Amino acid sequence: MEQSLVDYKKAISDLGNDSSLYKDLLDCWFSEVPFDKNVLNSLIEKNVSSEAASYVHRIKGAAGSLGALILFQTAQKVEDILRGRSDDPLTPNLNKLYSVYENTNTVFRELQKNL
């Protein structure tokens, strides 16, 4: 498992060393922040880039709070593309986002079991 996807110690430090707050945020990740690539793909296909960017932005913020820096950075890149702030190709960056999201979820589930 790629523990480097999540920097738990930094996240806890950023939260004032409050591990119960981290656990609460992690619980919210699974209950209130479901990310569905089909929803994002649909928004992109409907050419509503602003809504698609907002959808990615939500995940980015939650990932940052939980110490998932790679997911945060990947989501930032996709958001920038969707908002027209980057000319990078969308498809490979979306594919990376989906992969990093799934791998980060695996780490989060393991953390959740151990907290």
Short mmCIF file of N, CA and C in Angstrom, two decimals:
data_model
loop_
_atom_site.label_atom_id
_atom_site.label_comp_id
_atom_site.label_asym_id
_atom_site.label_seq_id
_atom_site.Cartn_x
_atom_site.Cartn_y
_atom_site.Cartn_z
N MET A 1 0.84 -1.19 0.00
CA MET A 1 0.00 0.00 0.00
C MET A 1 0.89 1.24 0.00
N GLU A 2 0.50 2.25 -0.74
CA GLU A 2 1.29 3.45 -0.88
C GLU A 2 0.94 4.46 0.22
N GLN A 3 1.62 4.33 1.34
CA GLN A 3 1.37 5.26 2.43
C GLN A 3 1.82 6.67 2.08
N SER A 4 2.70 6.80 1.11
CA SER A 4 3.18 8.13 0.73
C SER A 4 2.07 8.98 0.10
N LEU A 5 0.96 8.36 -0.25
CA LEU A 5 -0.17 9.11 -0.79
C LEU A 5 -0.81 10.00 0.26
N VAL A 6 -0.65 9.64 1.52
CA VAL A 6 -1.26 10.40 2.61
C VAL A 6 -0.20 10.68 3.67
N ASP A 7 -0.01 11.94 3.99
CA ASP A 7 0.91 12.33 5.06
C ASP A 7 0.07 12.61 6.31
N TYR A 8 -0.21 11.52 7.02
CA TYR A 8 -1.06 11.58 8.21
C TYR A 8 -0.46 12.51 9.27
N LYS A 9 0.84 12.41 9.50
CA LYS A 9 1.47 13.23 10.54
C LYS A 9 1.35 14.72 10.25
N LYS A 10 1.54 15.11 8.99
CA LYS A 10 1.40 16.52 8.64
C LYS A 10 -0.05 16.97 8.78
N ALA A 11 -0.97 16.13 8.35
CA ALA A 11 -2.39 16.48 8.45
C ALA A 11 -2.78 16.68 9.91
N ILE A 12 -2.34 15.78 10.78
CA ILE A 12 -2.64 15.89 12.22
C ILE A 12 -2.03 17.18 12.77
N SER A 13 -0.79 17.44 12.38
CA SER A 13 -0.13 18.67 12.83
C SER A 13 -0.90 19.90 12.38
N ASP A 14 -1.35 19.91 11.12
CA ASP A 14 -2.12 21.04 10.59
C ASP A 14 -3.46 21.21 11.32
N LEU A 15 -3.95 20.13 11.91
CA LEU A 15 -5.22 20.16 12.64
C LEU A 15 -5.00 20.38 14.14
N GLY A 16 -3.84 20.89 14.50
CA GLY A 16 -3.56 21.17 15.91
C GLY A 16 -3.40 19.92 16.74
N ASN A 17 -2.88 18.86 16.12
CA ASN A 17 -2.66 17.56 16.77
C ASN A 17 -3.94 16.95 17.32
N ASP A 18 -5.04 17.24 16.64
CA ASP A 18 -6.35 16.72 17.05
C ASP A 18 -6.72 15.50 16.19
N SER A 19 -6.35 14.33 16.67
CA SER A 19 -6.59 13.11 15.89
C SER A 19 -8.08 12.77 15.79
N SER A 20 -8.86 13.20 16.77
CA SER A 20 -10.31 12.93 16.68
C SER A 20 -10.94 13.78 15.57
N LEU A 21 -10.43 15.00 15.36
CA LEU A 21 -10.90 15.83 14.27
C LEU A 21 -10.54 15.19 12.93
N TYR A 22 -9.33 14.64 12.84
CA TYR A 22 -8.92 13.96 11.61
C TYR A 22 -9.86 12.78 11.34
N LYS A 23 -10.15 12.02 12.37
CA LYS A 23 -11.06 10.88 12.19
C LYS A 23 -12.43 11.35 11.72
N ASP A 24 -12.92 12.45 12.29
CA ASP A 24 -14.21 13.00 11.86
C ASP A 24 -14.17 13.42 10.39
N LEU A 25 -13.08 14.08 9.99
CA LEU A 25 -12.93 14.49 8.59
C LEU A 25 -12.85 13.28 7.66
N LEU A 26 -12.17 12.26 8.12
CA LEU A 26 -12.06 11.03 7.33
C LEU A 26 -13.42 10.36 7.19
N ASP A 27 -14.19 10.34 8.26
CA ASP A 27 -15.54 9.78 8.20
C ASP A 27 -16.40 10.58 7.20
N CYS A 28 -16.24 11.91 7.21
CA CYS A 28 -16.96 12.75 6.26
C CYS A 28 -16.53 12.46 4.83
N TRP A 29 -15.25 12.16 4.63
CA TRP A 29 -14.75 11.84 3.29
C TRP A 29 -15.57 10.72 2.67
N PHE A 30 -15.87 9.72 3.46
CA PHE A 30 -16.60 8.56 2.94
C PHE A 30 -18.11 8.76 2.93
N SER A 31 -18.62 9.61 3.82
CA SER A 31 -20.07 9.76 3.89
C SER A 31 -20.59 10.98 3.13
N GLU A 32 -19.81 12.06 3.10
CA GLU A 32 -20.33 13.31 2.54
C GLU A 32 -19.61 13.80 1.30
N VAL A 33 -18.51 13.19 0.94
CA VAL A 33 -17.73 13.67 -0.19
C VAL A 33 -17.56 12.56 -1.23
N PRO A 34 -18.63 11.86 -1.57
CA PRO A 34 -18.43 10.81 -2.58
C PRO A 34 -18.07 11.44 -3.91
N PHE A 35 -17.07 10.88 -4.51
CA PHE A 35 -16.60 11.35 -5.81
C PHE A 35 -16.94 10.28 -6.83
N ASP A 36 -17.64 10.67 -7.85
CA ASP A 36 -18.08 9.72 -8.87
C ASP A 36 -17.54 10.18 -10.22
N LYS A 37 -16.65 9.40 -10.77
CA LYS A 37 -16.06 9.82 -12.04
C LYS A 37 -17.11 9.91 -13.15
N ASN A 38 -18.19 9.16 -13.04
CA ASN A 38 -19.26 9.25 -14.04
C ASN A 38 -19.94 10.62 -14.00
N VAL A 39 -20.09 11.16 -12.80
CA VAL A 39 -20.67 12.51 -12.66
C VAL A 39 -19.73 13.52 -13.32
N LEU A 40 -18.44 13.42 -13.02
CA LEU A 40 -17.48 14.36 -13.60
C LEU A 40 -17.44 14.22 -15.12
N ASN A 41 -17.39 12.99 -15.61
CA ASN A 41 -17.38 12.78 -17.05
C ASN A 41 -18.62 13.37 -17.71
N SER A 42 -19.77 13.21 -17.07
CA SER A 42 -21.01 13.75 -17.60
C SER A 42 -20.97 15.27 -17.68
N LEU A 43 -20.46 15.91 -16.65
CA LEU A 43 -20.33 17.37 -16.65
C LEU A 43 -19.41 17.84 -17.77
N ILE A 44 -18.34 17.10 -17.97
CA ILE A 44 -17.40 17.45 -19.03
C ILE A 44 -18.04 17.26 -20.40
N GLU A 45 -18.75 16.15 -20.57
CA GLU A 45 -19.41 15.88 -21.85
C GLU A 45 -20.49 16.91 -22.16
N LYS A 46 -21.15 17.42 -21.12
CA LYS A 46 -22.18 18.45 -21.31
C LYS A 46 -21.57 19.83 -21.51
N ASN A 47 -20.23 19.87 -21.47
CA ASN A 47 -19.49 21.11 -21.68
C ASN A 47 -19.82 22.17 -20.63
N VAL A 48 -19.98 21.73 -19.39
CA VAL A 48 -20.18 22.66 -18.28
C VAL A 48 -18.91 22.63 -17.41
N SER A 49 -17.87 23.20 -17.99
CA SER A 49 -16.55 23.15 -17.36
C SER A 49 -16.53 23.78 -15.98
N SER A 50 -17.30 24.84 -15.79
CA SER A 50 -17.33 25.50 -14.49
C SER A 50 -17.86 24.57 -13.41
N GLU A 51 -18.94 23.86 -13.71
CA GLU A 51 -19.49 22.90 -12.75
C GLU A 51 -18.53 21.74 -12.52
N ALA A 52 -17.89 21.28 -13.59
CA ALA A 52 -16.92 20.19 -13.48
C ALA A 52 -15.75 20.63 -12.61
N ALA A 53 -15.28 21.86 -12.82
CA ALA A 53 -14.17 22.39 -12.02
C ALA A 53 -14.56 22.50 -10.55
N SER A 54 -15.78 22.93 -10.28
CA SER A 54 -16.26 23.02 -8.89
C SER A 54 -16.34 21.65 -8.25
N TYR A 55 -16.74 20.66 -9.03
CA TYR A 55 -16.83 19.28 -8.53
C TYR A 55 -15.44 18.78 -8.12
N VAL A 56 -14.46 19.06 -8.96
CA VAL A 56 -13.08 18.65 -8.66
C VAL A 56 -12.54 19.47 -7.48
N HIS A 57 -12.90 20.74 -7.42
CA HIS A 57 -12.43 21.62 -6.34
C HIS A 57 -12.83 21.08 -4.97
N ARG A 58 -14.03 20.55 -4.87
CA ARG A 58 -14.52 19.99 -3.61
C ARG A 58 -13.63 18.86 -3.12
N ILE A 59 -13.27 17.98 -4.03
CA ILE A 59 -12.41 16.85 -3.69
C ILE A 59 -11.02 17.34 -3.33
N LYS A 60 -10.55 18.33 -4.06
CA LYS A 60 -9.22 18.88 -3.80
C LYS A 60 -9.12 19.41 -2.37
N GLY A 61 -10.10 20.19 -1.96
CA GLY A 61 -10.07 20.76 -0.62
C GLY A 61 -10.09 19.70 0.47
N ALA A 62 -10.94 18.72 0.31
CA ALA A 62 -11.02 17.65 1.30
C ALA A 62 -9.73 16.85 1.34
N ALA A 63 -9.16 16.58 0.18
CA ALA A 63 -7.90 15.83 0.12
C ALA A 63 -6.79 16.59 0.83
N GLY A 64 -6.74 17.90 0.62
CA GLY A 64 -5.73 18.71 1.28
C GLY A 64 -5.85 18.67 2.79
N SER A 65 -7.07 18.74 3.29
CA SER A 65 -7.30 18.70 4.74
C SER A 65 -6.89 17.37 5.36
N LEU A 66 -6.94 16.32 4.56
CA LEU A 66 -6.63 14.98 5.05
C LEU A 66 -5.19 14.55 4.78
N GLY A 67 -4.38 15.45 4.22
CA GLY A 67 -2.97 15.14 3.99
C GLY A 67 -2.70 14.33 2.73
N ALA A 68 -3.66 14.32 1.81
CA ALA A 68 -3.49 13.59 0.55
C ALA A 68 -2.93 14.55 -0.50
N LEU A 69 -1.64 14.84 -0.39
CA LEU A 69 -1.01 15.86 -1.21
C LEU A 69 -1.03 15.52 -2.71
N ILE A 70 -0.78 14.27 -3.06
CA ILE A 70 -0.75 13.90 -4.48
C ILE A 70 -2.14 14.05 -5.09
N LEU A 71 -3.17 13.64 -4.36
CA LEU A 71 -4.54 13.82 -4.85
C LEU A 71 -4.86 15.31 -4.95
N PHE A 72 -4.46 16.08 -3.96
CA PHE A 72 -4.67 17.53 -3.97
C PHE A 72 -4.04 18.15 -5.22
N GLN A 73 -2.78 17.81 -5.48
CA GLN A 73 -2.06 18.38 -6.62
C GLN A 73 -2.67 17.94 -7.96
N THR A 74 -3.05 16.69 -8.04
CA THR A 74 -3.65 16.17 -9.27
C THR A 74 -4.99 16.84 -9.53
N ALA A 75 -5.79 16.98 -8.49
CA ALA A 75 -7.09 17.66 -8.63
C ALA A 75 -6.89 19.12 -9.01
N GLN A 76 -5.87 19.75 -8.45
CA GLN A 76 -5.57 21.14 -8.80
C GLN A 76 -5.27 21.27 -10.29
N LYS A 77 -4.49 20.34 -10.81
CA LYS A 77 -4.14 20.37 -12.23
C LYS A 77 -5.38 20.22 -13.10
N VAL A 78 -6.25 19.27 -12.75
CA VAL A 78 -7.49 19.07 -13.52
C VAL A 78 -8.39 20.29 -13.41
N GLU A 79 -8.50 20.83 -12.21
CA GLU A 79 -9.31 22.04 -12.03
C GLU A 79 -8.78 23.18 -12.89
N ASP A 80 -7.47 23.36 -12.92
CA ASP A 80 -6.87 24.42 -13.73
C ASP A 80 -7.19 24.22 -15.21
N ILE A 81 -7.13 23.00 -15.69
CA ILE A 81 -7.46 22.70 -17.09
C ILE A 81 -8.91 23.05 -17.36
N LEU A 82 -9.81 22.63 -16.47
CA LEU A 82 -11.24 22.87 -16.66
C LEU A 82 -11.58 24.37 -16.59
N ARG A 83 -10.82 25.12 -15.83
CA ARG A 83 -11.07 26.57 -15.70
C ARG A 83 -10.34 27.38 -16.78
N GLY A 84 -9.61 26.66 -17.67
CA GLY A 84 -8.91 27.34 -18.74
C GLY A 84 -7.61 28.00 -18.32
N ARG A 85 -7.08 27.62 -17.17
CA ARG A 85 -5.83 28.20 -16.68
C ARG A 85 -4.61 27.38 -17.09
N SER A 86 -4.86 26.27 -17.80
CA SER A 86 -3.78 25.40 -18.26
C SER A 86 -4.16 24.83 -19.62
N ASP A 87 -3.17 24.71 -20.47
CA ASP A 87 -3.38 24.11 -21.79
C ASP A 87 -3.03 22.63 -21.82
N ASP A 88 -2.72 22.06 -20.67
CA ASP A 88 -2.39 20.63 -20.62
C ASP A 88 -3.59 19.82 -21.11
N PRO A 89 -3.33 18.65 -21.66
CA PRO A 89 -4.44 17.81 -22.13
C PRO A 89 -5.28 17.28 -20.96
N LEU A 90 -6.58 17.29 -21.15
CA LEU A 90 -7.49 16.88 -20.07
C LEU A 90 -7.48 15.38 -19.83
N THR A 91 -7.60 14.58 -20.87
CA THR A 91 -7.80 13.13 -20.70
C THR A 91 -6.73 12.44 -19.87
N PRO A 92 -5.43 12.62 -20.16
CA PRO A 92 -4.44 11.93 -19.31
C PRO A 92 -4.47 12.41 -17.87
N ASN A 93 -4.77 13.68 -17.67
CA ASN A 93 -4.84 14.21 -16.30
C ASN A 93 -6.07 13.69 -15.57
N LEU A 94 -7.18 13.53 -16.28
CA LEU A 94 -8.37 12.92 -15.68
C LEU A 94 -8.08 11.48 -15.28
N ASN A 95 -7.44 10.75 -16.17
CA ASN A 95 -7.11 9.35 -15.87
C ASN A 95 -6.22 9.25 -14.64
N LYS A 96 -5.26 10.17 -14.53
CA LYS A 96 -4.40 10.19 -13.35
C LYS A 96 -5.22 10.51 -12.10
N LEU A 97 -6.13 11.48 -12.22
CA LEU A 97 -6.98 11.83 -11.08
C LEU A 97 -7.77 10.62 -10.59
N TYR A 98 -8.37 9.90 -11.52
CA TYR A 98 -9.17 8.73 -11.14
C TYR A 98 -8.30 7.67 -10.46
N SER A 99 -7.12 7.44 -10.98
CA SER A 99 -6.22 6.45 -10.41
C SER A 99 -5.74 6.86 -9.01
N VAL A 100 -5.30 8.11 -8.90
CA VAL A 100 -4.82 8.61 -7.60
C VAL A 100 -5.95 8.61 -6.58
N TYR A 101 -7.14 8.97 -7.00
CA TYR A 101 -8.30 8.96 -6.10
C TYR A 101 -8.54 7.56 -5.55
N GLU A 102 -8.57 6.57 -6.42
CA GLU A 102 -8.81 5.19 -5.98
C GLU A 102 -7.72 4.71 -5.02
N ASN A 103 -6.48 4.98 -5.36
CA ASN A 103 -5.37 4.55 -4.50
C ASN A 103 -5.39 5.28 -3.16
N THR A 104 -5.73 6.55 -3.17
CA THR A 104 -5.82 7.32 -1.93
C THR A 104 -6.97 6.81 -1.07
N ASN A 105 -8.08 6.46 -1.69
CA ASN A 105 -9.20 5.88 -0.95
C ASN A 105 -8.80 4.61 -0.23
N THR A 106 -7.97 3.81 -0.86
CA THR A 106 -7.48 2.58 -0.23
C THR A 106 -6.70 2.91 1.03
N VAL A 107 -5.84 3.90 0.94
CA VAL A 107 -5.06 4.32 2.11
C VAL A 107 -5.99 4.88 3.19
N PHE A 108 -6.96 5.70 2.78
CA PHE A 108 -7.91 6.27 3.75
C PHE A 108 -8.71 5.17 4.46
N ARG A 109 -9.12 4.15 3.73
CA ARG A 109 -9.88 3.06 4.36
C ARG A 109 -9.03 2.34 5.41
N GLU A 110 -7.76 2.14 5.09
CA GLU A 110 -6.85 1.50 6.04
C GLU A 110 -6.65 2.37 7.28
N LEU A 111 -6.47 3.66 7.05
CA LEU A 111 -6.34 4.60 8.18
C LEU A 111 -7.60 4.58 9.04
N GLN A 112 -8.75 4.60 8.39
CA GLN A 112 -10.02 4.63 9.10
C GLN A 112 -10.16 3.40 10.00
N LYS A 113 -9.72 2.26 9.53
CA LYS A 113 -9.78 1.03 10.33
C LYS A 113 -8.90 1.11 11.57
N ASN A 114 -7.79 1.84 11.44
CA ASN A 114 -6.78 1.86 12.51
C ASN A 114 -6.93 3.04 13.47
N LEU A 115 -7.88 3.92 13.20
CA LEU A 115 -8.05 5.08 14.10
C LEU A 115 -9.09 4.82 15.18
#
